[in-house]
GROMACS .gro file of C-alpha atoms in nm:
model
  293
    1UNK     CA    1  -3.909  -6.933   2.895
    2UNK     CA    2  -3.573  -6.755   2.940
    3UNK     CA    3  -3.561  -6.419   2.785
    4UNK     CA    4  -3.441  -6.366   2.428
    5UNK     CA    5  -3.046  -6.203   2.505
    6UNK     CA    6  -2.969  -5.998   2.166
    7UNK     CA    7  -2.690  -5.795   2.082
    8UNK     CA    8  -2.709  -5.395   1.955
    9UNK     CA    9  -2.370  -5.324   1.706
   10UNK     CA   10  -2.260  -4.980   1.679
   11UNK     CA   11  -2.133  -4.885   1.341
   12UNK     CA   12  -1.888  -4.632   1.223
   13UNK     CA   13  -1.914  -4.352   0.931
   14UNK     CA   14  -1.645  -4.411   0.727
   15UNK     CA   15  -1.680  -4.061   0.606
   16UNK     CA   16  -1.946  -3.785   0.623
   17UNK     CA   17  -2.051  -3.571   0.328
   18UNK     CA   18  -2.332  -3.319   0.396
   19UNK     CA   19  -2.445  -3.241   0.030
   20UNK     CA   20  -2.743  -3.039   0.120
   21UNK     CA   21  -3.040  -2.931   0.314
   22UNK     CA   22  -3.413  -2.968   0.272
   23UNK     CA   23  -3.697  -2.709   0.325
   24UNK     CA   24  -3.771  -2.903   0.604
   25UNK     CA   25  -3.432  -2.806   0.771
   26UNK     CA   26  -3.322  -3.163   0.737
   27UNK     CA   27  -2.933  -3.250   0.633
   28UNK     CA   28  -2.912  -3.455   0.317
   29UNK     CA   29  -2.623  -3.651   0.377
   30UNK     CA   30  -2.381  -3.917   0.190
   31UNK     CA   31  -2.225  -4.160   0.430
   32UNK     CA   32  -2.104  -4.607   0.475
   33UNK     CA   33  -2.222  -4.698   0.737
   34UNK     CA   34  -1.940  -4.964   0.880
   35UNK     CA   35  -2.111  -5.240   1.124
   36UNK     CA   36  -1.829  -5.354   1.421
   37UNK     CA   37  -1.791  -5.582   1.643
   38UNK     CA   38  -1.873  -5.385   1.946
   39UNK     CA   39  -2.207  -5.342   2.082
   40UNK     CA   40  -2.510  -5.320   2.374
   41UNK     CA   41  -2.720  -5.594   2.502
   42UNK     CA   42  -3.063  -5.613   2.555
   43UNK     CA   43  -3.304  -5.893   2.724
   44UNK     CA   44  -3.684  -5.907   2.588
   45UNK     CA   45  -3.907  -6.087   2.813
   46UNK     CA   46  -4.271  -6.078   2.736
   47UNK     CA   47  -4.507  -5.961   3.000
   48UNK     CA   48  -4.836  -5.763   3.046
   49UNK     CA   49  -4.698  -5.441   3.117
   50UNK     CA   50  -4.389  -5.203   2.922
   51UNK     CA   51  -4.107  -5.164   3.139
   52UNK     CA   52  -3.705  -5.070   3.065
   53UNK     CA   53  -3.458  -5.178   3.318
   54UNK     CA   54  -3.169  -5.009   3.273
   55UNK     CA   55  -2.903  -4.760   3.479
   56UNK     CA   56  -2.955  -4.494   3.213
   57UNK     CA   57  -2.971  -4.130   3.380
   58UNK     CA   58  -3.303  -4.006   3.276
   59UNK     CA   59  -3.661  -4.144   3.245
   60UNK     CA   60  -3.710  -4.483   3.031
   61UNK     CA   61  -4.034  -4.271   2.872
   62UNK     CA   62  -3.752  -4.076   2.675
   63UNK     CA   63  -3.539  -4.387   2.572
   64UNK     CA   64  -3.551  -4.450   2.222
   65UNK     CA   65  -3.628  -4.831   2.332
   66UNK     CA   66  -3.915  -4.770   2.504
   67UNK     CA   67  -4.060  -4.506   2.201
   68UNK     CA   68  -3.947  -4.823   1.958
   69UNK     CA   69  -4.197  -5.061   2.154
   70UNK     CA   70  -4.479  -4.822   2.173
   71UNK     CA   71  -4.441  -4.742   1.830
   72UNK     CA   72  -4.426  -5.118   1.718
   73UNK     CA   73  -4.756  -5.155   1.966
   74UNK     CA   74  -4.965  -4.861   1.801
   75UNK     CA   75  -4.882  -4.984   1.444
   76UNK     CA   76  -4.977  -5.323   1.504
   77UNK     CA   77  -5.215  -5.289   1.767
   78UNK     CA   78  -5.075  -5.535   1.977
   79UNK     CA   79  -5.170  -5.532   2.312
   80UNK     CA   80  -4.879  -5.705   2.471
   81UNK     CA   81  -4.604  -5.536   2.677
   82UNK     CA   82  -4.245  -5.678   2.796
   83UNK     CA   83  -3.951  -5.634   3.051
   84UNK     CA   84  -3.635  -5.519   2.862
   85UNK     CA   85  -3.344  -5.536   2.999
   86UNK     CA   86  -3.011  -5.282   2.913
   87UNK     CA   87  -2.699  -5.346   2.923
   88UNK     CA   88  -2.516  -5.043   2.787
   89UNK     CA   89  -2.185  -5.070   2.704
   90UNK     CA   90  -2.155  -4.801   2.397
   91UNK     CA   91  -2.130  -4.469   2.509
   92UNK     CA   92  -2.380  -4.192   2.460
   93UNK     CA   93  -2.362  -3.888   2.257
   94UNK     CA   94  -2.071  -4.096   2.068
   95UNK     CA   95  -2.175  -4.091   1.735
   96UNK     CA   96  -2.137  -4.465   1.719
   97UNK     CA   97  -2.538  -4.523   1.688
   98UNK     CA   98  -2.588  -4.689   2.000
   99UNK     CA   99  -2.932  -4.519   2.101
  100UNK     CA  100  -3.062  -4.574   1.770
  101UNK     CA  101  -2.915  -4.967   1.703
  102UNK     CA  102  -3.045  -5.021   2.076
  103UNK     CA  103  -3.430  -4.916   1.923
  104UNK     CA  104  -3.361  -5.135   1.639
  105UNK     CA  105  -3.263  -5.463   1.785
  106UNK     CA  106  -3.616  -5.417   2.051
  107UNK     CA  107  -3.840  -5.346   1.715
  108UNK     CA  108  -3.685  -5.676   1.579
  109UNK     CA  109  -3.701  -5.890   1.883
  110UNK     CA  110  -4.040  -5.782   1.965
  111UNK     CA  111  -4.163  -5.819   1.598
  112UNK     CA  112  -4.044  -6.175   1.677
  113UNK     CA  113  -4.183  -6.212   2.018
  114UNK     CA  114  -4.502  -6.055   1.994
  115UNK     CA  115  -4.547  -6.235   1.670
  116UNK     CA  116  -4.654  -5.905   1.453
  117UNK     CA  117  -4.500  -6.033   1.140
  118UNK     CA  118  -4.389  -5.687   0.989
  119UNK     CA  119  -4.133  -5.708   0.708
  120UNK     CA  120  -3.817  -5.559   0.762
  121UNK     CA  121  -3.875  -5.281   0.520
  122UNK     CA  122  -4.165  -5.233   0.724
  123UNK     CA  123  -4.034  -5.173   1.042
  124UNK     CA  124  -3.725  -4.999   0.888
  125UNK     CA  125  -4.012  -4.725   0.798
  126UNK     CA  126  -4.106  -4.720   1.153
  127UNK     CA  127  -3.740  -4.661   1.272
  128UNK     CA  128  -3.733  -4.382   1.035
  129UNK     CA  129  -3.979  -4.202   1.259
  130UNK     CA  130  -3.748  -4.270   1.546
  131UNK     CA  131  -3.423  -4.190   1.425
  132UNK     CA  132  -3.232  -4.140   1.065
  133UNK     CA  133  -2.950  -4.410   1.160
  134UNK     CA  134  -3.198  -4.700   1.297
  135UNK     CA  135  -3.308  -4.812   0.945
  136UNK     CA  136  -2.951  -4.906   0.869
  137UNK     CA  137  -2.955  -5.145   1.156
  138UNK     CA  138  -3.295  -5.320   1.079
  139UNK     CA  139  -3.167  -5.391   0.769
  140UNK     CA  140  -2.891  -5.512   0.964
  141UNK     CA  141  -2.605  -5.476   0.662
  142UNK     CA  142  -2.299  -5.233   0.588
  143UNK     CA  143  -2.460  -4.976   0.377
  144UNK     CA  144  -2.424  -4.694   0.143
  145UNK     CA  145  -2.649  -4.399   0.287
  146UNK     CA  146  -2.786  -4.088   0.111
  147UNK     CA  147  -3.097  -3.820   0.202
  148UNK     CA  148  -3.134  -3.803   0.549
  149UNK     CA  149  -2.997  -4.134   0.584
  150UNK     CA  150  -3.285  -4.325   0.514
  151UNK     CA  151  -3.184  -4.439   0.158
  152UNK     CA  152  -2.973  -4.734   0.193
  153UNK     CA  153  -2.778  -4.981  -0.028
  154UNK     CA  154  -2.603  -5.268   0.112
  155UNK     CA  155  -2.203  -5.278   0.013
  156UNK     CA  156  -1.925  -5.533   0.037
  157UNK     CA  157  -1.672  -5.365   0.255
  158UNK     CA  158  -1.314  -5.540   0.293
  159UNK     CA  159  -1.229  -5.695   0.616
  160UNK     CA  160  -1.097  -5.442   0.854
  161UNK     CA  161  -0.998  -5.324   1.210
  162UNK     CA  162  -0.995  -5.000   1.417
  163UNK     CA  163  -0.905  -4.864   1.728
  164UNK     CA  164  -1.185  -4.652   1.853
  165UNK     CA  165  -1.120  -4.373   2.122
  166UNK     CA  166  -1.355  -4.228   2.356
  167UNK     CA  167  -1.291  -3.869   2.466
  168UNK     CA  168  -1.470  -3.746   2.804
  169UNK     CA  169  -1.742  -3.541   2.644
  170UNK     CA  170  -2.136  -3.599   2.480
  171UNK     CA  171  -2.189  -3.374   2.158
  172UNK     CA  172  -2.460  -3.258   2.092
  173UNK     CA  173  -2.574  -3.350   1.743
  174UNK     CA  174  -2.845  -3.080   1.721
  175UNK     CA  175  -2.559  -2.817   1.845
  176UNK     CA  176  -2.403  -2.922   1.535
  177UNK     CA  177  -2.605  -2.982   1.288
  178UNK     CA  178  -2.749  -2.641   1.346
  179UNK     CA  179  -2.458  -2.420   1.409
  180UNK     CA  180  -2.388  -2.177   1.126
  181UNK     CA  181  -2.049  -2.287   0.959
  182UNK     CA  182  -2.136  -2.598   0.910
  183UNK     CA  183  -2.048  -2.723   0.559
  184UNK     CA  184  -2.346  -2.793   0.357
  185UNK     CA  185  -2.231  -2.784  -0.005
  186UNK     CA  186  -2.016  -3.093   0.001
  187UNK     CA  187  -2.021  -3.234  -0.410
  188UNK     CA  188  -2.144  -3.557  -0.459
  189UNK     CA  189  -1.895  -3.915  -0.505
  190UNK     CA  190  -2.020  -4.170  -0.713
  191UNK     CA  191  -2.079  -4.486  -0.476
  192UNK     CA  192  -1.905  -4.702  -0.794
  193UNK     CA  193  -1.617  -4.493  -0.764
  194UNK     CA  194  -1.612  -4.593  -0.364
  195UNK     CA  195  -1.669  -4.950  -0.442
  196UNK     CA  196  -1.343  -4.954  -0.654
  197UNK     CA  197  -1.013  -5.001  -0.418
  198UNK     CA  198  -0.786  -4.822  -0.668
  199UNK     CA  199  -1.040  -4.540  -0.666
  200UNK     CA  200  -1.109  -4.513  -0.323
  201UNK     CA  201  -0.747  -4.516  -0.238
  202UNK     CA  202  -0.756  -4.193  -0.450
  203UNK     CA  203  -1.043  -4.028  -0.266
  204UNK     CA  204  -0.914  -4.131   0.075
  205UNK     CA  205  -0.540  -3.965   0.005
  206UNK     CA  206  -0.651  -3.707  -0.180
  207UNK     CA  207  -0.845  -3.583   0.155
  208UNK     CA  208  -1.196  -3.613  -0.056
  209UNK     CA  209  -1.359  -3.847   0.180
  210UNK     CA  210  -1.363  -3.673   0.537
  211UNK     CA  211  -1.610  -3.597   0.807
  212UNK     CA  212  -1.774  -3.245   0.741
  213UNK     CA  213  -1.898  -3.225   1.114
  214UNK     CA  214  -1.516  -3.295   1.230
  215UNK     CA  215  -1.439  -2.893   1.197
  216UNK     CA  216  -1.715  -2.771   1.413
  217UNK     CA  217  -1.659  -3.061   1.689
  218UNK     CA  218  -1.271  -3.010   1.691
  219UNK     CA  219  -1.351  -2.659   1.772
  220UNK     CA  220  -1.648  -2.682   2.031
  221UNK     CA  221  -1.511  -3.006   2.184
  222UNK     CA  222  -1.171  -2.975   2.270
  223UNK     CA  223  -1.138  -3.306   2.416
  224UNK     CA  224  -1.199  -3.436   2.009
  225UNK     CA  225  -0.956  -3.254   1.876
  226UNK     CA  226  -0.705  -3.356   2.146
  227UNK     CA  227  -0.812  -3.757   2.003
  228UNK     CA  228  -0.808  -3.684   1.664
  229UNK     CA  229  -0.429  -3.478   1.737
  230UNK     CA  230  -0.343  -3.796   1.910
  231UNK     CA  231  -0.411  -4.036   1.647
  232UNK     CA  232  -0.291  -3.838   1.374
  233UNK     CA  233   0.077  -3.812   1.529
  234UNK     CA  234   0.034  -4.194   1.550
  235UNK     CA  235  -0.053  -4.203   1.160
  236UNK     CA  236   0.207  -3.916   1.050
  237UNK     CA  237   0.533  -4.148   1.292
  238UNK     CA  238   0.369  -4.531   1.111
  239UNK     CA  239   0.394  -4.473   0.737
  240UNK     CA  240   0.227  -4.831   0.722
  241UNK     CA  241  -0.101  -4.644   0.900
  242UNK     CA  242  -0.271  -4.462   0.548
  243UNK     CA  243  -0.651  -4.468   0.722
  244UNK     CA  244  -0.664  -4.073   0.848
  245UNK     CA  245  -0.790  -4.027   1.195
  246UNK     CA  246  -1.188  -3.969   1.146
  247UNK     CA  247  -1.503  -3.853   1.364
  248UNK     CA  248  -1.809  -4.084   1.336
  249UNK     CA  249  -2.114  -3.968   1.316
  250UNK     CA  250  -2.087  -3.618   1.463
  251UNK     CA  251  -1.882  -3.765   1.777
  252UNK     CA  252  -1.775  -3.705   2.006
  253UNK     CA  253  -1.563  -4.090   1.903
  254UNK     CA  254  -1.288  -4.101   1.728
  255UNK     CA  255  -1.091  -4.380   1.532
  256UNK     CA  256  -0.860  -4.508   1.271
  257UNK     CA  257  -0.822  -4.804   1.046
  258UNK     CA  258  -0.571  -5.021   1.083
  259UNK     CA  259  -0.441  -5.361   0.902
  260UNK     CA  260  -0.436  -5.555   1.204
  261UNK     CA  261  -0.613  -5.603   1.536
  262UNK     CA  262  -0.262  -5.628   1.761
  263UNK     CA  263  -0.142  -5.257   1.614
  264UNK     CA  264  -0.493  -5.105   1.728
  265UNK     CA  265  -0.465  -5.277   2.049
  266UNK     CA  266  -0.063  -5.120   2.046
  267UNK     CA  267  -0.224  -4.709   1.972
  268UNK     CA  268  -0.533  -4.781   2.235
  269UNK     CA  269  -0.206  -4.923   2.470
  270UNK     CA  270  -0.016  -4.601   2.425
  271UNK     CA  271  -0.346  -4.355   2.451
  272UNK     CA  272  -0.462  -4.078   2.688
  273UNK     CA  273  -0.820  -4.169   2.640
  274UNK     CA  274  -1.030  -4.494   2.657
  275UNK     CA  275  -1.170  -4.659   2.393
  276UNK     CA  276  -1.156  -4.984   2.217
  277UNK     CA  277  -1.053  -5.229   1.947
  278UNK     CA  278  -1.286  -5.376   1.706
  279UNK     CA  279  -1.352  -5.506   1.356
  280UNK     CA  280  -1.588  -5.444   1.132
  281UNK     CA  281  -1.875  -5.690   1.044
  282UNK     CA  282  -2.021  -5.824   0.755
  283UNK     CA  283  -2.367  -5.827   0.911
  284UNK     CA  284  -2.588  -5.781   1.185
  285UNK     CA  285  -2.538  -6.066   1.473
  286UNK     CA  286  -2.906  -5.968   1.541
  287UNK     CA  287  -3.049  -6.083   1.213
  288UNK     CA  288  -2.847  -6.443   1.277
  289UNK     CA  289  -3.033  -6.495   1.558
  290UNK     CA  290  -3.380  -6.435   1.448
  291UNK     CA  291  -3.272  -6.596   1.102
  292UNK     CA  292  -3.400  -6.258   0.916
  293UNK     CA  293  -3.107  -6.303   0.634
   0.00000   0.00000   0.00000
């Protein structure tokens, strides 16, 4: 048989509301998680032994992938293993959820392969134990997040488009999800509110949806706030751009919104960094190939 070829999506964080913390030291978090276009690949072949092929620069016994198959193997008690194949395209430390969609497309395609019949809620409670952000893409939808992440609701999102920049830098999302001026108090939206375009409009311009890891970045990272600088003069000399510049996840990417796909490829044209132009997706390509939805 030829080996199952499956895409891994990133996804952006439209915004980034930290509205608490737990006992536990955990972040309790409000967030959409946006699904694009733009993704990793990975090959699943089944075979007696576990093994990651990839040109990743440190051992495959760290890789979330490898932790994903082991896990999926210890709660099923399968006993099969399988080559998988990387090839990485999204960058790491980018806050675009590569690592963690790259663990979620292997506990799917192995779920399929090795025939362990888990439901998807069931292996989104095993990606839980890998990562916050892989539940969102087992479920394989846009989503509405709260707690750590791990509480999802699937949302209609409008078509859309972005130009995603790249600066030359990994953050650290322990660095900043421990460092002391972090904001932590963020109030609460009402996802209804969100849902409504007149009233999201509102909480966009009014500078109520924003990134509350952006701050601490811009000032560790200087390479961020040199992307985010860039893209807002782009957005302050284009009255038609109204998306403000935003961090994903705790970055180190950047990106804005814009109406079409030809101006984002126009602002990546004209920028000092790499990056990309993508849309966003309605769902996972992933679950269309295993028929999951």
């Amino acid at each position: 048989m030829s080996p199952l070829r499956l895409p891994a999506p990133a996804k952006l964080n439209l915004f980034l509301h930290i509205t608490g913390q737990r006992a536990d030291g955990y972040h309790l978090l409000q967030t959409v998680f946006q699904l694009i276009d733009h993704m990793d690949w990975l090959s699943f072949e089944v075979d007696d032994d576990l093994k990651l092929i990839s040109d990743l620069p440190f051992p495959t016994s760290q890789n979330l992938i490898i932790r994903a198959a082991k896990r999926l193997q210890e709660v099923t008690g399968c006993k099969e293993g399988a080559i998988i194949t990387l090839e990485k395209i999204l960058p790491m430390g980018g806050g675009l959820g590569g690592g963690s969609s790259d663990a979620a497309t292997t506990l799917l395609a192995l779920n399929h392969l090795w025939q362990t019949k888990l439901s998807l809620d069931e292996l989104a409670a095993i990606g839980l134990t890998l990562g916050a952000d892989v539940p969102v893409f087992i479920r394989g939808q846009n989503a509405w997040a709260e707690g750590v992440g791990e509480i999802l609701q699937a949302i209609p999102l409008d078509p859309s488009h972005f130009v995603v920049l790249i600066p030359d830098c990994s953050v650290s999302t322990a660095e900043i999800f421990t460092h002391p001026n972090l904001p932590r108090a963020t109030p609460k939206i009402n996802m209804r509110d969100y849902l409504v375009p007149h009233s999201r409009h509102g909480l966009t311009t009014s500078g109520i949806l924003h990134n509350d890891c952006a701050g601490i970045v811009r000032t560790l990272y200087s390479e961020v706030d040199q992307a985010l600088c860039f893209l807002e003069s782009i957005q302050q000399k284009n009255p038609d751009l109204t998306s403000t510049p935003q961090l994903t996840g705790t970055g180190a990417c950047v990106f804005m919104m814009t109406p079409t796909r030809s101006i984002a490829d126009k602002i990546l044209e004209q920028a000092p960094f790499n990056g990309f132009v993508c849309s966003g997706i309605g769902q996972s390509p992933v679950h269309s190939a295993l028929n999951l939805l």
